[in-house]
Coordinates of N, CA and C in Angstrom, one line a residue:
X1391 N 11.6 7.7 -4.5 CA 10.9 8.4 -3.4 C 11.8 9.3 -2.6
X1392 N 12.8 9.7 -3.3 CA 13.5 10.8 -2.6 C 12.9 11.9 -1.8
X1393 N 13.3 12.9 -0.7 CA 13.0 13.3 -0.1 C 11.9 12.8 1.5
X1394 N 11.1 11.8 0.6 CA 10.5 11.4 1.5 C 10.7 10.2 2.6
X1395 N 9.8 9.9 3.8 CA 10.1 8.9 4.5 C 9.2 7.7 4.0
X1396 N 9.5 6.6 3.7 CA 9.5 5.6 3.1 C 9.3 4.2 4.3
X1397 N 7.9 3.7 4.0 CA 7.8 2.4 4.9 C 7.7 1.3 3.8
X1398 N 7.9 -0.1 4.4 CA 7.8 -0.7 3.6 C 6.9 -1.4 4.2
X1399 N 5.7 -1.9 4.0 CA 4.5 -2.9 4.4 C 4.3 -4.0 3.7
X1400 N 3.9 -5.1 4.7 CA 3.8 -6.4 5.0 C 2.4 -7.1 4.9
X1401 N 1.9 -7.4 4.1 CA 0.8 -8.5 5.0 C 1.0 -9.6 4.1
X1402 N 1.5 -10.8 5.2 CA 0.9 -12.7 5.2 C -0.2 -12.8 5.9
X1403 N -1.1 -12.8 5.9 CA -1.8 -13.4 7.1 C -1.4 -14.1 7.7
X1404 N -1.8 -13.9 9.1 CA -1.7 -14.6 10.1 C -0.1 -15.3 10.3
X1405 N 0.9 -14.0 9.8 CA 2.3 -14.7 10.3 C 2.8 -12.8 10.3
X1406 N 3.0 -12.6 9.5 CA 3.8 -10.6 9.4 C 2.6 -9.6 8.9
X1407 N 2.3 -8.9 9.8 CA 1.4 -7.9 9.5 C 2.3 -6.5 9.9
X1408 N 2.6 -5.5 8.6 CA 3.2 -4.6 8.7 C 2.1 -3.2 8.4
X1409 N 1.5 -2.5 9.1 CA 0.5 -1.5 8.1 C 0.7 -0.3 8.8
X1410 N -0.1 1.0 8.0 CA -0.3 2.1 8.5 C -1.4 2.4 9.2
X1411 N -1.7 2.6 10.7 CA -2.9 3.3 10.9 C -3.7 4.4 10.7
X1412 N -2.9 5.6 10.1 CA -2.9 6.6 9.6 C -2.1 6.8 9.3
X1413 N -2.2 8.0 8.5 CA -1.1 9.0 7.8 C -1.2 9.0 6.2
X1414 N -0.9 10.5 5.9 CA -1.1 11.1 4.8 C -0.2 10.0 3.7
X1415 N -0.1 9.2 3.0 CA 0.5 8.7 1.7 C 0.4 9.7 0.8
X1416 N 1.4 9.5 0.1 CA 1.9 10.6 -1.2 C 2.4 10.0 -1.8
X1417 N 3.0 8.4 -2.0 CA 3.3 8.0 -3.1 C 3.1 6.4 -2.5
X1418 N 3.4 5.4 -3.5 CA 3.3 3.8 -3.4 C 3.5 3.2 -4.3
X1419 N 4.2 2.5 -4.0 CA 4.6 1.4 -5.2 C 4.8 -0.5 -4.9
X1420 N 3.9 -0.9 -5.3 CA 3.3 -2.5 -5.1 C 4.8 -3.3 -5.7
X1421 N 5.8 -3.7 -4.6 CA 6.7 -4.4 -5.3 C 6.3 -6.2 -4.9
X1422 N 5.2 -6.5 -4.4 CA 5.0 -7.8 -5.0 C 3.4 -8.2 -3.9
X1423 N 2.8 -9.4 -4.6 CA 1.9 -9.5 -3.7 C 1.2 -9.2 -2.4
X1424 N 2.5 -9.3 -1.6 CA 2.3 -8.9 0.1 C 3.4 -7.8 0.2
X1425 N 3.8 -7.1 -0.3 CA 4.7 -6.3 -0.2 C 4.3 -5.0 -0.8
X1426 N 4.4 -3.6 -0.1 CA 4.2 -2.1 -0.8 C 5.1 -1.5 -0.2
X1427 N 5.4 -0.1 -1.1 CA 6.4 0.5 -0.5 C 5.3 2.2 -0.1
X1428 N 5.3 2.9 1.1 CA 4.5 4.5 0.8 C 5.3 4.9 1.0
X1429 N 5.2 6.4 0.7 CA 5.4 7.4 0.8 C 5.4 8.8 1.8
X1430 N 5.5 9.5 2.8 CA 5.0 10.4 3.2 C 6.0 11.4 3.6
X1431 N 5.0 12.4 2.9 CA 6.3 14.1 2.7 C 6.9 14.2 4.1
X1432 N 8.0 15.2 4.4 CA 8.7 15.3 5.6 C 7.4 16.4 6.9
X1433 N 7.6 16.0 7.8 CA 6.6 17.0 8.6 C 5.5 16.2 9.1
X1434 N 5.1 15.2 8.1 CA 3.6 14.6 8.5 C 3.9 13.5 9.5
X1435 N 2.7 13.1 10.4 CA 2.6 12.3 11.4 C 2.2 10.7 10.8
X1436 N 2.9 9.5 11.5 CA 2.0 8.4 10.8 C 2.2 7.0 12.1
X1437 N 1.6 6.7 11.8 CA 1.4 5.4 12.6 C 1.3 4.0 12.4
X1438 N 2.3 3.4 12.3 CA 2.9 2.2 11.9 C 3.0 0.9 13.0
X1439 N 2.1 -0.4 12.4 CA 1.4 -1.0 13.9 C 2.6 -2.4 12.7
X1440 N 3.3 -2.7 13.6 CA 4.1 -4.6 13.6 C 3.5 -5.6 14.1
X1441 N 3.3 -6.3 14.0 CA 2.6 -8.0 14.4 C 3.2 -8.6 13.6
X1442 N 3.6 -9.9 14.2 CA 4.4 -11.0 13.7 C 4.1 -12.2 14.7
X1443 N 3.8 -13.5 14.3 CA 3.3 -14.7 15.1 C 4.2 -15.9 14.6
X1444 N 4.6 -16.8 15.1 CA 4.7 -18.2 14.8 C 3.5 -18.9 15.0
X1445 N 4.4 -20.3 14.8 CA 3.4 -21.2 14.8 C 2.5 -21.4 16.2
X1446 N 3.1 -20.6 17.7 CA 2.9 -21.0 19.1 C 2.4 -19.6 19.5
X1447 N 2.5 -18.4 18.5 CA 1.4 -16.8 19.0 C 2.1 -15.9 18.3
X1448 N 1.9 -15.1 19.3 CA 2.1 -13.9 18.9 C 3.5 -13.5 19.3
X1449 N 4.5 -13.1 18.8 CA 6.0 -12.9 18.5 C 6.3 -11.0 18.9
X1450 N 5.6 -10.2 18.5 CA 6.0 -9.1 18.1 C 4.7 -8.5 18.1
X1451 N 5.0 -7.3 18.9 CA 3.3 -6.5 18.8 C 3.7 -5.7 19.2
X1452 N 4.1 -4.1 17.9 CA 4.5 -2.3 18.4 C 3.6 -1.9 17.6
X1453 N 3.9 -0.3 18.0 CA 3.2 0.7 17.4 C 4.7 1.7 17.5
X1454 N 4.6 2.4 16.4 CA 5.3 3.9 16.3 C 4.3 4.9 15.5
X1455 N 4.5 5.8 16.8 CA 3.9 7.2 15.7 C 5.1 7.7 15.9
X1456 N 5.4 8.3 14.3 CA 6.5 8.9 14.0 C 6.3 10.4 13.2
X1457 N 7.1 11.7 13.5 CA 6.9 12.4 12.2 C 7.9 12.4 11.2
X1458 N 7.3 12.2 10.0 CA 8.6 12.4 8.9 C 9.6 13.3 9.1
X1459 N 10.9 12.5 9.0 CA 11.9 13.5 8.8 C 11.9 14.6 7.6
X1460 N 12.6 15.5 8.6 CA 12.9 16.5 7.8 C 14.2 16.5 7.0
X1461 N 15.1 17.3 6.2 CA 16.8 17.1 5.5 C 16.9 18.2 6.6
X1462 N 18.3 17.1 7.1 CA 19.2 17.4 8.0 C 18.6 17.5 9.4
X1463 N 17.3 17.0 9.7 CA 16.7 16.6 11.1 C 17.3 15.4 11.8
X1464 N 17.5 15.1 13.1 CA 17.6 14.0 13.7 C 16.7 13.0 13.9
X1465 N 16.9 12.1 14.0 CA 15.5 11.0 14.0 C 16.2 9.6 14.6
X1466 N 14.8 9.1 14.8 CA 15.2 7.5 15.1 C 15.0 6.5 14.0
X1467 N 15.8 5.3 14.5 CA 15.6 4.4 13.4 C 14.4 3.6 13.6
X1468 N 13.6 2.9 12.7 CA 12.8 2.1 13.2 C 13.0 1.2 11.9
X1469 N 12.5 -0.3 12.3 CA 12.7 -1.0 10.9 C 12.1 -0.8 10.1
X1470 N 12.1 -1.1 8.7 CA 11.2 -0.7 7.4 C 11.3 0.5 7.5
X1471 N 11.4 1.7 8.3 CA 11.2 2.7 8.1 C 12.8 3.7 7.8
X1472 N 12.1 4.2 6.2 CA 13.6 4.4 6.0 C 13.7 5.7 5.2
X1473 N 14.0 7.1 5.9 CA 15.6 7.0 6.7 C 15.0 6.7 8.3
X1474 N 13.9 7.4 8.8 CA 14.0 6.8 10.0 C 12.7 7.9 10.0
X1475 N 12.3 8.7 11.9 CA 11.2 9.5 11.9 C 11.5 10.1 13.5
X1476 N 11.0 11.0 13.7 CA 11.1 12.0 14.6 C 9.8 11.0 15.6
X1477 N 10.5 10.5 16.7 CA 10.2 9.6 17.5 C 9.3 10.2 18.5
X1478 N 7.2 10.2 18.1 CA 6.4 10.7 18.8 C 6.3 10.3 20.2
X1479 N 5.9 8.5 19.6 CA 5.4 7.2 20.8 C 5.9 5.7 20.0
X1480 N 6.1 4.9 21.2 CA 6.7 3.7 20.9 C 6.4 3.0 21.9
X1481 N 5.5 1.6 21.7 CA 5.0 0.8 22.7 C 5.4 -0.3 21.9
X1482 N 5.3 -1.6 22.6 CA 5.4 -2.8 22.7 C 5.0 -3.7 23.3
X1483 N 3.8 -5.2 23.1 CA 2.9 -5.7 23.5 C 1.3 -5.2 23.1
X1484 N 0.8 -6.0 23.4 CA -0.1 -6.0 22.7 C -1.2 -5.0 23.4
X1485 N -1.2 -5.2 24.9 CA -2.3 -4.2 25.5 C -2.1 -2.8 25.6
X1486 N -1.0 -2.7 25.3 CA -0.3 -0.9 25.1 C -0.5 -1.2 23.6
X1487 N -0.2 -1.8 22.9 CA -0.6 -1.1 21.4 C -2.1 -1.3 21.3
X1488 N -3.3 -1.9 21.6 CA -4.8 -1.4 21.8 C -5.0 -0.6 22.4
X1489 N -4.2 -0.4 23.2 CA -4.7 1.0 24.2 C -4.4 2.0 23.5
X1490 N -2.9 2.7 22.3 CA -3.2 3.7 21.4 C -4.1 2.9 20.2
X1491 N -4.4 2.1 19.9 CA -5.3 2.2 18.8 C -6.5 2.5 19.1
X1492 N -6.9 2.3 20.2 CA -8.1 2.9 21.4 C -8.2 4.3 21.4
X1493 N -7.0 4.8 21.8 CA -7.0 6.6 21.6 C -6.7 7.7 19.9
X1494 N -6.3 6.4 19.1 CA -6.6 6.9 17.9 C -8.3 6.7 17.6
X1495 N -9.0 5.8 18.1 CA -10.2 5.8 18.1 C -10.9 6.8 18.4
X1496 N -10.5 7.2 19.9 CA -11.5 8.1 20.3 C -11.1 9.9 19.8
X1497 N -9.9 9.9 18.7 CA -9.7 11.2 18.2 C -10.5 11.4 16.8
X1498 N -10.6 10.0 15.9 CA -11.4 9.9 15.1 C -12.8 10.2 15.5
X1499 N -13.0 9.7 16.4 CA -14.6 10.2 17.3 C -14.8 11.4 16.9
X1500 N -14.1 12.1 17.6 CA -13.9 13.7 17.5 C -14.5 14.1 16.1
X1501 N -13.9 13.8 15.4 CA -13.9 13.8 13.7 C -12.8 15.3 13.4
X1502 N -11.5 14.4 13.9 CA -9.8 14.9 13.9 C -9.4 13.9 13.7
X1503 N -8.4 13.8 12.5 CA -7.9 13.2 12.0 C -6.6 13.0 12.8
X1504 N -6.0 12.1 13.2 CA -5.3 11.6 13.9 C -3.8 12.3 13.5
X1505 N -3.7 12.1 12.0 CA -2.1 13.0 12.1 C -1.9 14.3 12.0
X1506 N -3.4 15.0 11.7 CA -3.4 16.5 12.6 C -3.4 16.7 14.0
X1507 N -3.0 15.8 14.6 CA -3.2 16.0 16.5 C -1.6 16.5 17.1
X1508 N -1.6 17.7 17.7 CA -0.9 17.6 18.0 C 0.7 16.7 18.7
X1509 N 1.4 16.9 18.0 CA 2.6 16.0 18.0 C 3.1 15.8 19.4
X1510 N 2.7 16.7 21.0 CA 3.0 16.7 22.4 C 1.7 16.0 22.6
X1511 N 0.7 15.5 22.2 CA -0.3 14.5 22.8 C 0.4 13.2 22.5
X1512 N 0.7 12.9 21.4 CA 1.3 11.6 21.1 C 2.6 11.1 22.1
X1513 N 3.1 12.2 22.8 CA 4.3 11.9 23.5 C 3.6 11.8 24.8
X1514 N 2.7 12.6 25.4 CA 1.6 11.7 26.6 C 1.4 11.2 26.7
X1515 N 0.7 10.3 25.6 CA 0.1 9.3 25.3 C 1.1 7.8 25.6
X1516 N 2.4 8.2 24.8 CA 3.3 7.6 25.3 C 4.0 7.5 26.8
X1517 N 4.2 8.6 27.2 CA 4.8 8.5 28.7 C 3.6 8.0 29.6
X1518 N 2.4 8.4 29.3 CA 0.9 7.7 30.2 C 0.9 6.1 30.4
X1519 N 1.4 5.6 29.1 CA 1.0 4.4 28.5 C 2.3 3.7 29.1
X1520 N 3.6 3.8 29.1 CA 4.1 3.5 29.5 C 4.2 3.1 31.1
X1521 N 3.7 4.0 31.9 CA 3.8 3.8 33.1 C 2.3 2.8 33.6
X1522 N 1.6 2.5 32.7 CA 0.5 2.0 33.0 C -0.6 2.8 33.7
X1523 N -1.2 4.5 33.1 CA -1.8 4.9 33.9 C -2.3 5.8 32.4
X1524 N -3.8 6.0 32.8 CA -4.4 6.5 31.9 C -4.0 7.8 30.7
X1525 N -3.8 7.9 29.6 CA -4.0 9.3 29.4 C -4.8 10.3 28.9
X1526 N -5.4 11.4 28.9 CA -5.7 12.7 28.6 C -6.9 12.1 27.5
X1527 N -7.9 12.7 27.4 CA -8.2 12.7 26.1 C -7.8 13.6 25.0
X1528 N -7.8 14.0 23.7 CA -7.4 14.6 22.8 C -9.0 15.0 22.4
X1529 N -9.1 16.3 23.1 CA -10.9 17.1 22.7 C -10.4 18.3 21.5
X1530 N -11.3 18.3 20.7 CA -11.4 19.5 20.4 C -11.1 20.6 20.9
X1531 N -11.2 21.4 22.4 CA -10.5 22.0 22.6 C -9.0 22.3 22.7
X1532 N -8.4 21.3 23.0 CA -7.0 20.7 23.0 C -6.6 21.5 21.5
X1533 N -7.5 20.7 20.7 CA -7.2 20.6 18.8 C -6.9 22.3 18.8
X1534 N -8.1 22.9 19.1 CA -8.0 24.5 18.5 C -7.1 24.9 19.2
X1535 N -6.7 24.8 20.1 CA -5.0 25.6 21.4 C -4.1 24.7 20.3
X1536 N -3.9 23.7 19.7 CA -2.8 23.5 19.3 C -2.7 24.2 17.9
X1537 N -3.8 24.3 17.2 CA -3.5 24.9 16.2 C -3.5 26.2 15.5
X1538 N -4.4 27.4 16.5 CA -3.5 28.3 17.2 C -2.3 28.6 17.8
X1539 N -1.7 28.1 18.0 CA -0.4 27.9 19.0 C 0.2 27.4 17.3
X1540 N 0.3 26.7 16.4 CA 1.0 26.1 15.6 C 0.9 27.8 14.6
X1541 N -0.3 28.2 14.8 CA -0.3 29.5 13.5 C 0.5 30.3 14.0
X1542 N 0.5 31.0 15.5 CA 0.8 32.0 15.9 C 2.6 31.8 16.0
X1543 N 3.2 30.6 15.6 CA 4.6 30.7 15.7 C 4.8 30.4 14.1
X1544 N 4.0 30.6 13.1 CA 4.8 30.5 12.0 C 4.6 32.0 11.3

C-alpha cells in the first residue's frame, strides 16, 4: 500500500473498537478475523473513531479527522495510522466525540458527503468543541464557497 495512508482497524467487541467513520478506501486487506488494513490515496479526508473498555468502562474514546498525507508533507502521528495525516480535529472523551459524530450527521443530512467538506470546518469544529461552545453548521452554502474557492485556486 505504498504511497498511501494506511489504518489499521480493530473490532473485539465490547473491549477495542478501531473504525472509519468516513472516508474514501482504495484498498484493504483482511489480516485476520478482527483485524483490516485500508487504504486512502494522499489528499482525502477520513475519520477514524478509538474506543477501548476494560472490565470497569470505558478506557479510551477519540476521534481524528485527518487528511492523507501527501510525499514530502508534514503530518501528525496518530496510532495505527501509518505514516501519519495532516491533523484536521482531535478530541477525546466521549461527549466531544458524539458531538462530532453529531455534526458528521448533520452534514450527511445535507446529502454532503463528509470528506468532501471543507478541510477549515473540521478545524472549527475542533477549536468550537474544544472550548465547550457550539459550532457552525456546515450548509450547503458553506459547501458551494468552498468549492468554488477550491476551483478558483487550482
Amino acid at each position: 500500500m505504498s504511497g498511501r495512508t494506511t489504518i489499521e482497524l480493530t473490532w473485539i467487541e465490547g473491549r477495542i473498537e478501531r473504525w472509519l467513520r468516513f472516508g474514501r478506501i482504495v484498498q484493504e486487506a483482511i489480516k485476520s478475523r478482527c483485524v483490516r488494513v485500508v487504504g486512502i490515496d494522499p489528499g482525502n479526508i477520513f475519520a477514524f473513531v478509538r474506543w477501548a473498555a476494560n472490565d470497569y468502562g470505558t478506557v479510551e474514546s477519540r476521534i481524528d479527522i485527518l487528511q492523507a498525507v501527501r510525499p514530502g508533507e508534514r503530518y501528525s502521528t496518530v496510532p495505527f495510522v501509518t505514516p501519519g495525516g495532516v491533523s484536521l480535529l482531535r478530541l477525546s472523551g466521549w461527549p466531544k466525540v458524539e458531538a462530532v459524530l453529531l455534526c458528521i450527521d448533520q452534514i450527511e443530512a445535507e446529502d454532503i458527503p463528509p470528506e468532501d467538506a471543507c478541510p477549515d470546518h473540521w478545524r472549527h469544529v475542533h477549536n468550537r468543541l474544544s472550548c465547550n461552545l457550539e459550532p457552525r453548521r456546515y450548509t450547503p452554502f458553506r459547501h458551494d464557497a468552498w468549492l468554488k474557492r477550491r476551483a478558483s485556486a487550482a
